[in-house]
Amino acid sequence: MDLSKLNPPQREAVVTTDGPLLVLAGAGSGKTRVITHRIVHLLNERPGNLLARNILAVTFTNKAATEMKERLIHMAGPRAQGVLVCTFHAFGAEMLREDIHRLGWPRKFAIADMGDQLAIIRRAMREHRIDDRAFDARKVLGLISKAKNSGVAPQPKPEGLGDDYDLITHLVFADYQLALKAQGSVDFDDLLVLPTRLLREHPDLHRKYTQRFRYLLVDEFQDTNHAQLELLKELAGETRNVCAVGDDDQCIYSWRGAEVRNILDFDRLHFNGAKEVRLEQNYRSSAMILDAANAVISKNPERKDKRMWTDRRGGAKVKLVACPNDEEEARFVAYEIQKHMSLGYRAEDIAVLYRTNGQSRPVEEMLREKNISYEVVGGSEFFDRREVKDVIAYFKVIANKMDEISLMRIVNVPARGIGDVTMERLHGHAQKEAVTLWSVMRRATQYEDLPPGAGDKVIEFVRLIERYRESFEHGNLAQMTRKLLEETGFRDATRAHATSATAADKKLKSVDQVLTSLENFEKREGPKASLLTYLNRLSLDTRQEDDDEDVPGGNRRVTLMTVHASKGLEYRLVFFIGLEEDLMPHGGMQGEAQNLEEERRLCYVGITRAKELLYLTRATTRVKRGKEVPRTPSRFLEDLPPDAVETMDMDAPRQGPPDEKEKNFFANLKERFKARPAPPGSGTPGTGS
C-alpha cells in the first residue's frame, strides 16, 4: 500500500501500531482515510500472526460502519471481510446474544424501543402513586439513560440542589430494570453496560475477547460516554492497542452523555503514556473559513491546542449579514440560494444550518415561494408512525410472549371486542397469581368477572398469536406478515380510521414499507433470518433501511438541518442562520445551565461545514409571543478576525435585493400607492380597504 500520498502526521498515525494512540483529527483533516489506511497497514505488515478477525473498528452510526467496511474491501480485497466494523451498540448486542444468559436474562432477548421504555416507566410511576400526566416520563427516561451511561445509579440530590424528577427517577429505576428483565428485554444503554459486566465478572470471557480483538480503533472518540469508555478499556486488555480518533473541538453531544474529558484525559487518566498525533491540515475549507473557525474555537479554555490550516490560499470572505427580522433573514437566504443556483451551484451543494428546529419554518416558506426544492433533516421517524408501531407490536408479541407492553397495544387492534375493562381485570388476576399476563389470557374463559363473551374473544386472539408464532418459526417472514394483516383485517381498519383518502394511502404505504424492509432483511440474512433478529436490528438502526430520502443532499435538494445533524457533512455553500444570543449560543434548556463551551464547539462545527462560501446571518428583531423583541448579536461574532469577514447590514425592511424583478409584487404596489397623491375627499393618503 502506497503511503506517500498521506501527509507526515497522517503517515505517523498509520504506522504507529502498538500501544495506545490518540489521533486528534480536526475538521476536514482526512480521519477516515487514516483509519482505513491504518487497518490495511496492519493486515499488510503483520500477515503471519494477525488475521482480519483480530481487528475491531468502532463507529457511531451504521451508515459510517457500512461505508468504512466498503472502503476497506476496496483497498485490501476480500481478506478485509473479516475485520469487524460496527457501532458500540451493535458490538454489545452481538456479545449479549452469545452470553447474556450468564447475567440471568433468557438467551433470546429483545431490545426495547422508546415506546416500550416509556410504558414501563409510566406503569412504575403509577405504582409509586406518581401522576404520570403531571410528570414527563420522557424526562425520567432521559435521567435513567444518563445514570446508566455515567455508571452511577440515580440518587436524589441534596435539598435545594435537585428537583422532583431526581427523586422520581430514583424511585422508579429499580422497577424499570426489573420490568425489562422480567419481559426478557434490554434497553439501548444495557447494550453497553451489560457487556462490560460480562467482561468484568467472567474471566474466561475477558480472555476470549481480548485474545480475539488485538487491535481496536474508535472513530469519533469525542462522542464516547463513560459506559463506552469502560467497555473499551476492558476490551483493550494488557496490550492496550487502542487507536482513538477524534476531535475535542467537535464534542457537541453532552446531552446524549458524550464526555469531552474522555479525549482530554486520554493519555493522562485512561491510557497512560499514550502517543498523540495531531492532524491539522484541512482538505475541505478555504483559508478564510478556517481563520473564522480557529478564531471562535481558540477561546475555549479547556481544549487540546491545535490550529487548522490549508494550503489553499485566499477564498471568499465570510459574509456577516444583519437582517431586520427573521422573515427578512429567510428572504435573504432564499434569494442568495436562487442566485447561486443560477450561477451553477447544485441544490445538493447548499445547506442551511440552525441551532433549533423551529428556525426552519420561515426559510421553508421562502424556498417554497421561489419553487426551490428542499429537505428538512430530522423530521418524524418512520418507525414512530402509529400504523407502523402497531405492525411492529404484533411482531414483538409473536417473538416474545412476555412483552406485555406490545401485547396491551395490539390486543384490540384492529377492534375485536377486547376492551380496557377486560384487560384491566386480567392484569389484576396476573398480579394476584404472580404469573404472566399471557398465561392468564390463555385461561380467560375461567374468570367470571370479565364482560359477557370477552373471555372467548381473548382465547380467539391467543390462538391467533400462537398459530402465527409457529408459522413464523419456519421463515417466510414477509409472506406470513401479509397473511396476518389480511386475516386480522388490519388494512381495512387502517383505511377506515384515516381522516381522508390521501391519509389512508399514506398509512397503507407505510405498512407496505415495513413489508419491504422485512423482505430486504430476509434477502440479506437468508436462512438465519428470524423475527427477533429483525426486531433487534430495527432497534439498533436509527433510520429507515435503504431510504435515500434520509441521506442529506441525496435528493438534489437544498438541505435544512440543525448544526447537530450536520456534523460529518460538508457543502460548497452554507448559510448558518440565527447567530444571536440565546440561539447561538443557546440560552440552555429549561432548568439547565447554559453550556457555553459546548455552544462554542457547536458554532465551530457549523462554520467548518462550508467548503467555499459561508454566510453567518442574524436578525435584529424576532417575534416572540406576538411581540417584536430586539436581538443581541452572538458573542461569537466578536471573535471573528476582521480581515476574514465582510459585513452586510440590511438595516431597513425590504422584499429582497433592489432588483425590480425580484421585488415582491404587493409590496411594490403598496409603495406606488403611497407615492400617488390622494384624490380630494378620499381620507388618509395611501390607505385602502
Coordinates of N, CA and C in Angstrom, one line a residue, residues 6-146:
L6 N -0.1 10.3 1.8 CA -0.5 10.8 3.1 C 0.4 11.9 3.6
N7 N -0.1 12.9 4.3 CA 0.8 13.9 4.8 C 1.6 13.3 6.0
P8 N 2.7 13.9 6.5 CA 3.5 13.3 7.5 C 2.8 12.9 8.8
P9 N 1.9 13.8 9.4 CA 1.2 13.3 10.6 C 0.2 12.2 10.3
Q10 N -0.4 12.2 9.1 CA -1.3 11.1 8.8 C -0.5 9.8 8.7
R11 N 0.7 9.9 8.1 CA 1.5 8.7 7.9 C 2.0 8.2 9.3
E12 N 2.3 9.1 10.2 CA 2.7 8.7 11.5 C 1.6 8.0 12.2
A13 N 0.4 8.4 12.1 CA -0.8 7.8 12.7 C -1.0 6.4 12.2
V14 N -0.7 6.2 10.9 CA -1.0 4.9 10.2 C 0.1 3.9 10.7
V15 N 1.3 4.3 10.8 CA 2.4 3.3 11.0 C 2.7 3.1 12.5
T16 N 2.1 3.9 13.4 CA 2.2 3.7 14.9 C 1.1 2.6 15.2
T17 N 1.5 1.4 15.4 CA 0.5 0.3 15.5 C 0.4 -0.2 16.9
D18 N 1.5 -0.1 17.7 CA 1.4 -0.8 19.1 C 1.2 0.3 20.2
G19 N 0.5 -0.1 21.2 CA 0.2 0.7 22.3 C -0.9 1.7 22.1
P20 N -1.3 2.5 23.1 CA -2.4 3.4 22.9 C -2.0 4.6 22.1
L21 N -2.9 5.1 21.2 CA -2.6 6.2 20.3 C -3.8 7.1 20.2
L22 N -3.6 8.4 20.4 CA -4.7 9.4 20.3 C -4.4 10.2 19.0
V23 N -5.3 10.1 18.0 CA -5.2 10.9 16.8 C -6.2 12.0 16.9
L24 N -5.7 13.3 17.1 CA -6.5 14.4 17.1 C -6.8 14.9 15.7
A25 N -7.9 14.6 15.2 CA -8.2 14.8 13.8 C -9.2 16.0 13.7
G26 N -8.7 17.2 13.3 CA -9.5 18.3 13.2 C -10.5 18.2 12.0
A27 N -11.4 19.1 11.9 CA -12.5 19.1 10.9 C -11.8 19.0 9.5
G28 N -12.3 18.1 8.7 CA -11.8 18.0 7.3 C -10.4 17.6 7.1
S29 N -9.8 16.9 8.1 CA -8.4 16.5 8.1 C -8.1 15.1 7.5
G30 N -9.1 14.4 7.1 CA -8.9 13.1 6.4 C -8.8 12.0 7.4
K31 N -9.6 12.0 8.5 CA -9.5 11.0 9.6 C -9.9 9.6 9.1
T32 N -11.0 9.5 8.3 CA -11.5 8.2 7.8 C -10.4 7.6 6.9
R33 N -9.7 8.4 6.2 CA -8.6 7.9 5.3 C -7.5 7.3 6.2
V34 N -7.2 8.0 7.3 CA -6.2 7.5 8.2 C -6.6 6.1 8.8
I35 N -7.9 6.0 9.3 CA -8.3 4.8 9.9 C -8.3 3.6 8.9
T36 N -8.8 3.8 7.7 CA -8.8 2.7 6.7 C -7.3 2.3 6.3
H37 N -6.5 3.3 6.1 CA -5.1 3.0 5.8 C -4.4 2.3 6.9
R38 N -4.7 2.6 8.2 CA -4.1 2.0 9.3 C -4.5 0.5 9.4
I39 N -5.8 0.2 9.1 CA -6.2 -1.2 9.2 C -5.5 -2.0 8.1
V40 N -5.5 -1.4 6.9 CA -4.8 -2.1 5.8 C -3.3 -2.3 6.0
H41 N -2.7 -1.3 6.6 CA -1.3 -1.4 7.0 C -1.1 -2.5 8.0
L42 N -2.0 -2.7 9.0 CA -1.9 -3.8 10.0 C -1.9 -5.1 9.3
L43 N -2.9 -5.2 8.3 CA -3.0 -6.5 7.6 C -1.8 -6.8 6.7
N44 N -1.2 -5.8 6.2 CA 0.0 -6.0 5.3 C 1.2 -6.3 6.1
E45 N 1.4 -5.5 7.2 CA 2.7 -5.6 7.9 C 2.7 -6.8 8.8
R46 N 1.6 -7.4 9.2 CA 1.6 -8.5 10.2 C 0.8 -9.7 9.6
P47 N 1.0 -10.1 8.4 CA 0.2 -11.1 7.8 C 0.4 -12.5 8.5
G48 N 1.6 -12.7 9.1 CA 1.9 -14.0 9.7 C 1.0 -14.3 11.0
N49 N 0.9 -13.3 11.8 CA 0.3 -13.6 13.1 C -1.0 -12.7 13.4
L50 N -1.4 -12.0 12.4 CA -2.6 -11.2 12.6 C -3.7 -11.5 11.5
L51 N -4.8 -11.8 11.9 CA -5.9 -12.1 11.0 C -6.9 -10.9 11.0
A52 N -7.7 -10.8 9.9 CA -8.6 -9.7 9.9 C -9.6 -9.7 11.1
R53 N -10.0 -10.9 11.5 CA -10.9 -11.0 12.6 C -10.3 -10.5 14.0
N54 N -9.0 -10.2 14.0 CA -8.4 -9.7 15.2 C -8.5 -8.2 15.3
I55 N -9.1 -7.6 14.3 CA -9.2 -6.1 14.3 C -10.7 -5.7 14.5
L56 N -10.9 -4.8 15.5 CA -12.3 -4.2 15.7 C -12.2 -2.7 15.5
A57 N -13.1 -2.3 14.6 CA -13.2 -0.8 14.4 C -14.6 -0.4 14.7
V58 N -14.7 0.6 15.6 CA -16.0 1.0 16.1 C -16.3 2.4 15.6
T59 N -17.5 2.6 15.1 CA -18.0 3.9 14.6 C -19.3 4.3 15.4
F60 N -19.9 5.4 15.1 CA -21.1 5.8 15.8 C -22.4 5.7 15.1
T61 N -22.3 5.4 13.8 CA -23.6 5.1 13.0 C -23.4 3.9 12.1
N62 N -24.5 3.2 11.9 CA -24.5 2.1 11.0 C -24.0 2.5 9.6
K63 N -24.4 3.7 9.1 CA -24.0 4.2 7.8 C -22.5 4.3 7.7
A64 N -21.9 4.9 8.8 CA -20.4 5.1 8.8 C -19.7 3.7 8.8
A65 N -20.3 2.8 9.5 CA -19.7 1.4 9.6 C -19.7 0.8 8.2
T66 N -20.9 0.9 7.5 CA -21.0 0.3 6.2 C -20.0 0.9 5.2
E67 N -19.9 2.2 5.2 CA -19.1 2.9 4.3 C -17.6 2.5 4.6
M68 N -17.2 2.5 5.8 CA -15.8 2.1 6.2 C -15.5 0.7 5.7
K69 N -16.4 -0.3 5.9 CA -16.2 -1.6 5.5 C -16.0 -1.7 4.0
E70 N -16.9 -1.0 3.3 CA -16.8 -1.0 1.8 C -15.4 -0.4 1.3
R71 N -14.9 0.6 2.0 CA -13.6 1.2 1.6 C -12.5 0.2 1.9
L72 N -12.6 -0.5 3.0 CA -11.6 -1.5 3.4 C -11.5 -2.6 2.3
I73 N -12.7 -3.1 2.0 CA -12.7 -4.2 1.0 C -12.2 -3.7 -0.4
H74 N -12.5 -2.4 -0.7 CA -12.0 -1.9 -2.0 C -10.5 -1.7 -1.9
M75 N -9.9 -1.4 -0.8 CA -8.5 -1.2 -0.6 C -7.7 -2.5 -0.5
A76 N -8.2 -3.4 0.3 CA -7.5 -4.6 0.7 C -8.0 -5.9 0.1
G77 N -9.2 -5.8 -0.6 CA -9.7 -7.0 -1.2 C -10.5 -7.9 -0.2
P78 N -10.9 -9.1 -0.6 CA -11.7 -10.0 0.2 C -11.2 -10.3 1.6
R79 N -9.9 -10.2 1.8 CA -9.3 -10.5 3.1 C -9.8 -9.5 4.2
A80 N -10.3 -8.4 3.8 CA -10.8 -7.4 4.8 C -12.2 -7.7 5.3
Q81 N -12.8 -8.7 4.7 CA -14.2 -9.1 5.1 C -14.2 -9.4 6.6
G82 N -13.1 -10.0 7.1 CA -13.1 -10.5 8.5 C -13.0 -9.4 9.5
V83 N -12.6 -8.2 9.1 CA -12.5 -7.1 10.1 C -13.9 -6.7 10.6
L84 N -14.1 -6.6 11.9 CA -15.4 -6.3 12.4 C -15.5 -4.8 12.5
V85 N -16.4 -4.2 11.7 CA -16.6 -2.7 11.7 C -18.1 -2.6 12.1
C86 N -18.4 -1.9 13.3 CA -19.7 -1.8 13.7 C -19.8 -0.7 14.7
T87 N -21.0 -0.4 15.2 CA -21.2 0.6 16.3 C -21.0 0.0 17.6
F88 N -20.8 0.8 18.6 CA -20.6 0.2 20.0 C -21.8 -0.6 20.4
H89 N -23.0 -0.1 20.1 CA -24.2 -0.8 20.5 C -24.4 -2.1 19.7
A90 N -24.1 -2.1 18.4 CA -24.2 -3.4 17.7 C -23.2 -4.4 18.2
F91 N -22.0 -4.0 18.6 CA -21.0 -4.9 19.2 C -21.5 -5.5 20.5
G92 N -22.1 -4.6 21.3 CA -22.6 -5.0 22.6 C -23.8 -6.0 22.4
A93 N -24.6 -5.8 21.4 CA -25.7 -6.7 21.1 C -25.2 -8.1 20.7
E94 N -24.1 -8.1 19.9 CA -23.5 -9.4 19.5 C -23.0 -10.2 20.7
M95 N -22.3 -9.4 21.6 CA -21.8 -10.1 22.8 C -22.9 -10.7 23.6
L96 N -24.0 -9.9 23.8 CA -25.1 -10.4 24.6 C -25.8 -11.6 24.0
R97 N -25.9 -11.6 22.7 CA -26.5 -12.7 22.0 C -25.9 -14.1 22.4
E98 N -24.6 -14.0 22.6 CA -23.9 -15.2 23.0 C -23.9 -15.5 24.5
D99 N -23.9 -14.5 25.3 CA -23.6 -14.8 26.7 C -24.6 -14.1 27.7
I100 N -25.6 -13.4 27.3 CA -26.5 -12.7 28.2 C -27.1 -13.6 29.3
H101 N -27.3 -14.9 29.0 CA -27.8 -15.8 29.9 C -27.0 -15.9 31.2
R102 N -25.7 -15.6 31.1 CA -24.8 -15.6 32.3 C -25.2 -14.5 33.3
L103 N -26.0 -13.5 32.9 CA -26.4 -12.5 33.8 C -27.8 -12.6 34.2
G104 N -28.5 -13.8 33.8 CA -29.8 -14.1 34.3 C -30.9 -13.7 33.3
W105 N -30.6 -13.2 32.1 CA -31.6 -13.0 31.1 C -31.8 -14.3 30.3
P106 N -33.0 -14.4 29.6 CA -33.1 -15.5 28.7 C -32.2 -15.4 27.5
R107 N -31.8 -16.5 26.9 CA -30.9 -16.5 25.8 C -31.4 -15.6 24.6
K108 N -32.7 -15.7 24.4 CA -33.3 -14.9 23.3 C -33.9 -13.7 24.0
F109 N -33.3 -12.6 23.8 CA -33.7 -11.3 24.4 C -34.2 -10.3 23.3
A110 N -35.0 -9.4 23.8 CA -35.4 -8.3 22.8 C -34.8 -7.0 23.3
I111 N -34.7 -6.1 22.3 CA -34.2 -4.7 22.6 C -35.4 -3.8 22.7
A112 N -35.7 -3.3 23.8 CA -36.9 -2.4 24.0 C -36.7 -1.1 23.2
D113 N -37.8 -0.7 22.5 CA -37.7 0.6 21.9 C -38.2 1.7 22.9
M114 N -38.2 3.0 22.5 CA -38.6 4.0 23.4 C -40.0 3.9 23.9
G115 N -40.9 3.5 23.0 CA -42.3 3.3 23.4 C -42.5 2.3 24.5
D116 N -41.7 1.2 24.4 CA -41.7 0.2 25.5 C -41.2 0.7 26.8
Q117 N -40.1 1.5 26.7 CA -39.4 2.0 27.9 C -40.4 3.0 28.6
L118 N -41.0 3.9 27.8 CA -41.9 4.9 28.4 C -43.1 4.2 29.1
A119 N -43.6 3.2 28.4 CA -44.8 2.5 29.0 C -44.4 1.8 30.4
I120 N -43.2 1.3 30.5 CA -42.7 0.7 31.7 C -42.6 1.8 32.8
I121 N -42.0 2.9 32.4 CA -41.8 4.0 33.4 C -43.1 4.5 33.9
R122 N -44.1 4.7 32.9 CA -45.4 5.2 33.4 C -46.1 4.3 34.3
R123 N -46.0 3.0 34.1 CA -46.6 2.0 35.0 C -45.9 2.0 36.3
A124 N -44.5 2.1 36.3 CA -43.8 2.2 37.6 C -44.2 3.5 38.4
M125 N -44.4 4.6 37.7 CA -44.8 5.8 38.3 C -46.1 5.7 39.0
R126 N -47.1 5.0 38.3 CA -48.4 4.9 38.9 C -48.4 4.0 40.1
E127 N -47.5 2.9 40.1 CA -47.3 2.0 41.2 C -46.8 2.8 42.4
H128 N -46.0 3.9 42.2 CA -45.5 4.7 43.3 C -46.4 5.9 43.6
R129 N -47.6 5.8 43.0 CA -48.6 6.9 43.2 C -48.1 8.2 42.7
I130 N -47.4 8.2 41.6 CA -46.9 9.4 41.0 C -47.8 9.7 39.7
D131 N -48.3 10.9 39.6 CA -49.2 11.2 38.4 C -48.4 11.2 37.2
D132 N -48.6 10.3 36.3 CA -47.8 10.2 35.0 C -48.2 11.2 34.0
R133 N -49.3 12.0 34.3 CA -49.7 13.1 33.5 C -49.0 14.4 33.9
A134 N -48.7 14.5 35.2 CA -48.1 15.7 35.7 C -46.6 15.7 35.5
F135 N -46.0 14.5 35.4 CA -44.6 14.4 35.2 C -44.3 13.7 33.9
D136 N -43.3 14.2 33.2 CA -43.0 13.7 31.9 C -42.1 12.5 31.9
A137 N -42.7 11.3 31.5 CA -41.9 10.1 31.5 C -40.7 10.1 30.7
R138 N -40.7 10.9 29.6 CA -39.5 11.1 28.7 C -38.3 11.7 29.5
K139 N -38.6 12.6 30.4 CA -37.6 13.2 31.1 C -37.0 12.2 32.1
V140 N -37.9 11.4 32.7 CA -37.4 10.4 33.7 C -36.5 9.4 32.9
L141 N -37.0 9.0 31.7 CA -36.2 8.0 30.9 C -34.8 8.6 30.5
G142 N -34.8 9.9 30.2 CA -33.5 10.6 29.9 C -32.6 10.6 31.1
L143 N -33.1 10.7 32.3 CA -32.3 10.7 33.5 C -31.8 9.3 33.8
I144 N -32.6 8.3 33.5 CA -32.2 6.9 33.7 C -31.1 6.6 32.8
S145 N -31.2 7.0 31.5 CA -30.2 6.8 30.5 C -28.9 7.4 30.9
K146 N -29.0 8.7 31.4 CA -27.8 9.4 31.8 C -27.1 8.7 32.9

